[in-house]
Coordinates of C-alpha atoms in Angstrom, one line a residue:
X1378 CA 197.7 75.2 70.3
X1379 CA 198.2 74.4 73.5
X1380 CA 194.7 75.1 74.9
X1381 CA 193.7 72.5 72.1
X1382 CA 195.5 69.9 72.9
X1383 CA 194.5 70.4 76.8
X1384 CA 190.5 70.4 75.7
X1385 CA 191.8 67.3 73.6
X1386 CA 193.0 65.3 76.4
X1387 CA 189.8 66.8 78.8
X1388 CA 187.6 64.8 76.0
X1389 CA 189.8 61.6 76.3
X1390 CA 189.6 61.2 79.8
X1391 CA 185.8 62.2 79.7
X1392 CA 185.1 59.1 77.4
X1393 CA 187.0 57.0 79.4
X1394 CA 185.3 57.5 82.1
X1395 CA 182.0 57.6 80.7
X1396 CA 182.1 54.3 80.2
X1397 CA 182.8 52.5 83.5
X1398 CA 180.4 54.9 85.2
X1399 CA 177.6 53.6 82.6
X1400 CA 178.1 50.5 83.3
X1401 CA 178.1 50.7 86.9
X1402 CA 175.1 52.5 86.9
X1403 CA 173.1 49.7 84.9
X1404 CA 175.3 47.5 87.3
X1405 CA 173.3 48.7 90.1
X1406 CA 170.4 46.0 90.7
X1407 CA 166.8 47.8 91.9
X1408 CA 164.2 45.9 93.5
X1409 CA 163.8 43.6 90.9
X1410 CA 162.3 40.5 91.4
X1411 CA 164.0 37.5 92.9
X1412 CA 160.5 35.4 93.3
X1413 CA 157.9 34.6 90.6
X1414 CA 154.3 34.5 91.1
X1415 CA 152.1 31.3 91.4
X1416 CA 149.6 32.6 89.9
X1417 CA 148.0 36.4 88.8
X1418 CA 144.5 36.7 88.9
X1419 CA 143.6 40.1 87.3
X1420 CA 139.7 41.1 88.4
X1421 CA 137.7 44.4 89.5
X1422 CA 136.6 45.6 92.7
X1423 CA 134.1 47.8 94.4
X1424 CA 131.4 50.2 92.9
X1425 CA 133.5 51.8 90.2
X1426 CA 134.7 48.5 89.1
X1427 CA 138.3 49.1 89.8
X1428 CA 140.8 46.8 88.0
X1429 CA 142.8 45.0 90.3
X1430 CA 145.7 42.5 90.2
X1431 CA 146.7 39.6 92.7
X1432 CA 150.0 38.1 92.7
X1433 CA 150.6 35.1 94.8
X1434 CA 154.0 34.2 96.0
X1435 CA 154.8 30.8 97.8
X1436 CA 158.4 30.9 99.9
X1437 CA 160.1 28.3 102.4
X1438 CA 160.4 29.4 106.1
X1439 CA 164.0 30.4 105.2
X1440 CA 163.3 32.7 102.0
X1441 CA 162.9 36.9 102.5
X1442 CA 159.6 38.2 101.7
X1443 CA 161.8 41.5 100.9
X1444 CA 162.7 39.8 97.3
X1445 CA 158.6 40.0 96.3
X1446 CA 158.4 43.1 94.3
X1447 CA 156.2 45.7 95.3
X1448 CA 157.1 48.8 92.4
X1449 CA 154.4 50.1 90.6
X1450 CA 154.1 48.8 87.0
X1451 CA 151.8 49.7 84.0
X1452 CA 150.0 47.1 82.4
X1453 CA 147.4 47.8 79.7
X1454 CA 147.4 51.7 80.0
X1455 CA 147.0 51.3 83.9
X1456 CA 149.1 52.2 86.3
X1457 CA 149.5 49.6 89.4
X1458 CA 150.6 50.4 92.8
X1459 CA 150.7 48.5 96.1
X1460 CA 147.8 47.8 98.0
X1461 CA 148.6 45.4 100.5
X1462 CA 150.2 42.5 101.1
X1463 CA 148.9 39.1 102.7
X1464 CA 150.8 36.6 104.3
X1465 CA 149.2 33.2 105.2
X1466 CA 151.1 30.2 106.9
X1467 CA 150.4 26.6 104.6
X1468 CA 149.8 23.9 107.2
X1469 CA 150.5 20.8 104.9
X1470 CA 150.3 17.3 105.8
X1471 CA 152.9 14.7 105.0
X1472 CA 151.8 11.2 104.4
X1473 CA 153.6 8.0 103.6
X1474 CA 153.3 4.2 104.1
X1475 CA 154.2 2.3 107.2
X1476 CA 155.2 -0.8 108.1
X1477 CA 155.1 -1.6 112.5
X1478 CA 156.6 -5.3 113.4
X1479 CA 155.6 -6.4 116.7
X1480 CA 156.8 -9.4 118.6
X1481 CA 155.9 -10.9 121.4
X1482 CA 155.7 -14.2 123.3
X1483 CA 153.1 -16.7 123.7
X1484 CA 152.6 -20.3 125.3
X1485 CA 151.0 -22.2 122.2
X1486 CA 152.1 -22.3 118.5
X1487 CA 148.3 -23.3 117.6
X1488 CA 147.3 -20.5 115.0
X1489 CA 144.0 -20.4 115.8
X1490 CA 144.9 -19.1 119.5
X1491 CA 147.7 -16.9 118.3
X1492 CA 145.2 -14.8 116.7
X1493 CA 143.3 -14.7 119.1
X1494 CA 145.6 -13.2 121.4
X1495 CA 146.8 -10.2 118.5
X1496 CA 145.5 -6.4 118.5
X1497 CA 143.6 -6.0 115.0
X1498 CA 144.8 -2.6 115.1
X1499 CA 147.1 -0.3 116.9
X1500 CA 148.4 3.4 117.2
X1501 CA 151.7 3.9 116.3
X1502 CA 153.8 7.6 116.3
X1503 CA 157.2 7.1 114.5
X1504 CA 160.5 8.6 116.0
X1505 CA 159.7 11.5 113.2
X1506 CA 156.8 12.5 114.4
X1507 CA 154.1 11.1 112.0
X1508 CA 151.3 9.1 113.6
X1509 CA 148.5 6.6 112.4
X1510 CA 146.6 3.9 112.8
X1511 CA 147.7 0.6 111.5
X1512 CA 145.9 -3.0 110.6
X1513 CA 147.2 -6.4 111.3
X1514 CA 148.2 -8.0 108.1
X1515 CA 146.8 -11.9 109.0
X1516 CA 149.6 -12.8 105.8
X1517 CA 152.7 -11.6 108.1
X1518 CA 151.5 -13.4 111.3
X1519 CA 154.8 -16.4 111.9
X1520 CA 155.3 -18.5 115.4
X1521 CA 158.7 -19.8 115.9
X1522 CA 160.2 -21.9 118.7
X1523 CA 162.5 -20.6 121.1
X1524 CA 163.6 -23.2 121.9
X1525 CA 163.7 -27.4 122.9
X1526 CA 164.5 -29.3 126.1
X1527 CA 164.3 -33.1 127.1
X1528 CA 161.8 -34.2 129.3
X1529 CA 162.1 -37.5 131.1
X1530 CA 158.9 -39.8 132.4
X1531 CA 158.9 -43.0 134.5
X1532 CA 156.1 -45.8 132.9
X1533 CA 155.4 -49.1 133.9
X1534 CA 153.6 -52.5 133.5
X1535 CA 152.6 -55.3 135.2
X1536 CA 152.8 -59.1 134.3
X1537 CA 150.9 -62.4 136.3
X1538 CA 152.6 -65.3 136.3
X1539 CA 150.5 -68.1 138.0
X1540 CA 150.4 -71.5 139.0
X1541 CA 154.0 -71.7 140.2
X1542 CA 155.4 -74.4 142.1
X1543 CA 157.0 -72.1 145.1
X1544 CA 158.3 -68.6 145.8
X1545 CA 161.3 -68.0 143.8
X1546 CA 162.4 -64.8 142.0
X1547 CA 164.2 -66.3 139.1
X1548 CA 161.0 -68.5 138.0
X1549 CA 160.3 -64.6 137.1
X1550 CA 161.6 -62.7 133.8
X1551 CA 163.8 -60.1 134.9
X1552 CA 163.1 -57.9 131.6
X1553 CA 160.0 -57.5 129.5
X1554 CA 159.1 -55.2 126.4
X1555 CA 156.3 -52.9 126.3
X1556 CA 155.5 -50.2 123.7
X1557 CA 158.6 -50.6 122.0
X1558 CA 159.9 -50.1 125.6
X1559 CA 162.1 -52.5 127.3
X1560 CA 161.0 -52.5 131.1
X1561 CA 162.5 -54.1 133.9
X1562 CA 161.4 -55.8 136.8
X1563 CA 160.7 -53.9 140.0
X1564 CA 158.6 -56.1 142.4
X1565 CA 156.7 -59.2 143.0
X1566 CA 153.9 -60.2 144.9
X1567 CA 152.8 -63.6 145.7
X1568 CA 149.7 -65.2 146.0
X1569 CA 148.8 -69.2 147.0
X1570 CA 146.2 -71.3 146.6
X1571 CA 146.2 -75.3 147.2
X1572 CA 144.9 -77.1 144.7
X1573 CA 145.2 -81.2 144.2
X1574 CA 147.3 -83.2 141.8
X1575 CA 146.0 -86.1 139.9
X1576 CA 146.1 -88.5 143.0
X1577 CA 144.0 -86.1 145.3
X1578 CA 146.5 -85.2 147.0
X1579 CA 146.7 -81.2 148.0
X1580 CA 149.5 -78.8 147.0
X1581 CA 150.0 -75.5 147.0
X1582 CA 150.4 -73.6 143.9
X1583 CA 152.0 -69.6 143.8
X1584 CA 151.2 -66.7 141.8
X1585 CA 153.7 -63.9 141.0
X1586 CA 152.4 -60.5 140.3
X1587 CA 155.6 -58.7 138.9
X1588 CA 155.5 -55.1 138.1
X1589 CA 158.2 -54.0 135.7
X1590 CA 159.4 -50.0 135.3
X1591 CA 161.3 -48.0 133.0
X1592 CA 161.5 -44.6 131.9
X1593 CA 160.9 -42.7 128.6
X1594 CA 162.2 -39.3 127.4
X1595 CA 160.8 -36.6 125.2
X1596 CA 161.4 -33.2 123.5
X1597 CA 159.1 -30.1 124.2
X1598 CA 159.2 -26.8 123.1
X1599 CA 160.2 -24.2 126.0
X1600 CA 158.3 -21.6 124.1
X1601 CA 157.2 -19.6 121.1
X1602 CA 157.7 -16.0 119.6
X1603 CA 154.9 -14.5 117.0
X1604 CA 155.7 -12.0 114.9
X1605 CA 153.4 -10.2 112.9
X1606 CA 153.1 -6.5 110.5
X1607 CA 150.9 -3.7 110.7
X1608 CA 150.7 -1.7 108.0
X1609 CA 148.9 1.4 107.0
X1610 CA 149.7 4.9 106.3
X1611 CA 150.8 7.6 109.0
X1612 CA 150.8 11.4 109.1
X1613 CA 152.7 14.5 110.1
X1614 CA 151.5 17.8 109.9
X1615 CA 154.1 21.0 109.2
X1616 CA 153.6 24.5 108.3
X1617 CA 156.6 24.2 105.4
X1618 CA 155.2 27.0 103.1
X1619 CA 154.8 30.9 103.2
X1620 CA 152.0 32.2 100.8
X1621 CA 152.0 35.6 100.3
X1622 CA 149.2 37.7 98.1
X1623 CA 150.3 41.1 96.9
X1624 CA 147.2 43.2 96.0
X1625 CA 147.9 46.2 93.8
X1626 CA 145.1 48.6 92.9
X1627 CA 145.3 50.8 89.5
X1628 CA 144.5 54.0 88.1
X1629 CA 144.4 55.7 84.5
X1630 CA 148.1 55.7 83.7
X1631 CA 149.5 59.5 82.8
X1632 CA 149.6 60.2 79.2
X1633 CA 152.9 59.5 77.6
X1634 CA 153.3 57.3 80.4
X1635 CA 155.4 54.2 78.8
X1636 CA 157.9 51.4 79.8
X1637 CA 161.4 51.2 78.6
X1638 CA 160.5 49.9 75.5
X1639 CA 158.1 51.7 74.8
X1640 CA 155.1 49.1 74.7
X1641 CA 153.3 50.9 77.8
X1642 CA 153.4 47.5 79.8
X1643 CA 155.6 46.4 82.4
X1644 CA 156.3 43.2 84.2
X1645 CA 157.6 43.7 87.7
X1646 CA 158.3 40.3 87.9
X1647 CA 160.9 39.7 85.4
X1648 CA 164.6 40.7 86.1
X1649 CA 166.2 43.5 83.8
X1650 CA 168.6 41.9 81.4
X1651 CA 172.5 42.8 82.6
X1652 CA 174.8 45.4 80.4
X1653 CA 176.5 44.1 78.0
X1654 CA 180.0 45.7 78.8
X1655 CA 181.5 43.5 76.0
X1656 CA 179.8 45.1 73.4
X1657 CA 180.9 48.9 74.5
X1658 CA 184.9 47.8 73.9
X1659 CA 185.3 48.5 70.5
X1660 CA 184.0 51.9 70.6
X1661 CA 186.1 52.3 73.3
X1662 CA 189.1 51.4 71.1
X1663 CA 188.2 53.6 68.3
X1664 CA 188.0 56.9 70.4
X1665 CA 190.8 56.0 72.0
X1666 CA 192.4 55.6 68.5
X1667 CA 190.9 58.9 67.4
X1668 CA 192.8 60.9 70.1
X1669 CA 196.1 59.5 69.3
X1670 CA 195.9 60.0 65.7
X1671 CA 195.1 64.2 66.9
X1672 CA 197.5 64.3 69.0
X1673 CA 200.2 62.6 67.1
X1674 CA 198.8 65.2 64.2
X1675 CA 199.0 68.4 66.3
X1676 CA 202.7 67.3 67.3
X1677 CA 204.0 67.0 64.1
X1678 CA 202.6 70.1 63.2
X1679 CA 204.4 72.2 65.8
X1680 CA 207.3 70.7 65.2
X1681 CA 207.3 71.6 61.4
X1682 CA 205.9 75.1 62.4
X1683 CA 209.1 75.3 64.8
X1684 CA 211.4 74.9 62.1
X1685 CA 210.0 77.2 60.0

């Protein structure tokens, strides 16, 4: 009795273990696949028309090639090993659309001469590194003043005033308006010349040449800025992609070669499904229950046997 109930417990502990050591076996990842192929281009090769398979893989500069699976597969009653494996650096180029404003000075706010004095096209590299070549955009092109100051001028006139009786300043308008300006006197000059009166008798007679002065003031622009755009498109080259071209040869597959599931094809490429460790609990239960119920049985009976 005793040796029964020792194999009993043996079996117990067997089960229980069984279980956790299944599941860490299925647990266990291989080399599946952590990177899917681009494309697969299946084709044959050489003289004896050997059926090969290609299997591109694109990866960033930071991904490990190590995840591309390299296991042999079967695939339509072939087996497929490992040939070789490519690896080719993607130089792409970036483009995008770019705007350049430029300003600069200039002496005239004529447009005709502001033109005149712009680049139709210039090279530009952006603090990113693309570069291109850009076109003025005549639409964009805008002079504005910088700015105004006040200039001041001196103008003047002259008036005659003739046929006066002698040399006296006050026979002479001391103001006069000219242009809308109002001008005053500055200087006189005289002139004589004798002349008769009605009797015969001579006199003399004076001219006055006045000159009168003022002074005028006007705004000017100090300068002017143009601004224009240059647009276009600029460029940036960058090796950002990995492509990587696993070859794998093939030959007959061995008979009663198959897959897992018995449909004699394989796909490296796509992950095993996980154990579903939920699913062994309730037989776990039951054969847990099961050993109880024996022992609990084989007690009971010793202890009726006893008292016999």
């Amino acid at each position: 009795m005793k040796k029964s109930i020792s194999l009993l417990f043996t079996a117990l502990i067997l089960c229980t273990l069984s279980v956790p050591a299944l599941a860490a076996e299925e647990a266990v990842p291989g080399k599946d696949s952590c990177y899917y192929p681009i494309s697969v281009e299946e084709y044959t090769y050489g003289p004896l028309d050997e059926l090969r398979i290609d299997k591109v893989y694109q990866l960033s500069l930071d991904d490990d090639p190590g995840g591309i699976p390299t296991e042999d597969f079967i695939r339509g009653g072939r087996l497929y090993y490992l040939l070789d494996m490519t690896k080719k650096d993607e130089v792409g180029v970036d483009t995008k659309p770019y705007i350049h404003t430029i300003t600069q000075a200039s002496d005239t706010n004529n447009m005709e001469a502001v033109l005149q004095q712009l680049d139709a096209e210039m090279e530009v590299t952006t603090e990113d590194g693309y570069t291109g070549t850009l076109h003025l955009d005549h639409t964009t092109v805008q002079v504005t003043t910088d700015g105004y100051a006040t200039k001041t001028d001196t103008v003047s006139a002259s008036r005659t005033y003739p046929n006066l009786s002698e040399v006296d300043t006050s026979l002479i308008p001391k103001t006069i308006e000219d242009k809308g300006r109002t001008l005053t006197l500055a200087d006189v000059q005289w002139s004589n010349s004798t002349q008769t009166d009605g009797e015969g008798n001579p006199m003399i007679r004076y001219t006055a040449t006045a000159k009168y002065t003022g002074t005028t003031s006007s705004k000017y622009a100090t300068g002017y800025t143009v601004s224009a755009n240059y647009t276009g498109e600029v460029a940036k080259t960058g090796c950002d992609v990995v492509t990587y071209t696993a070859t794998f040869g093939s030959v007959e597959a061995p008979a009663g070669s198959k897959t897992p599931d018995g449909s004699g094809a394989s796909n490296p490429d796509t992950p095993k499904a996980p154990l579903n460790v939920a699913g062994l609990k309730k037989p776990l239960m039951i054969v847990g229950l099961v050993a109880v119920v024996t022992v609990g049985g084989v007690f009971v009976f010793k202890k009726i046997k006893e008292r016999r």
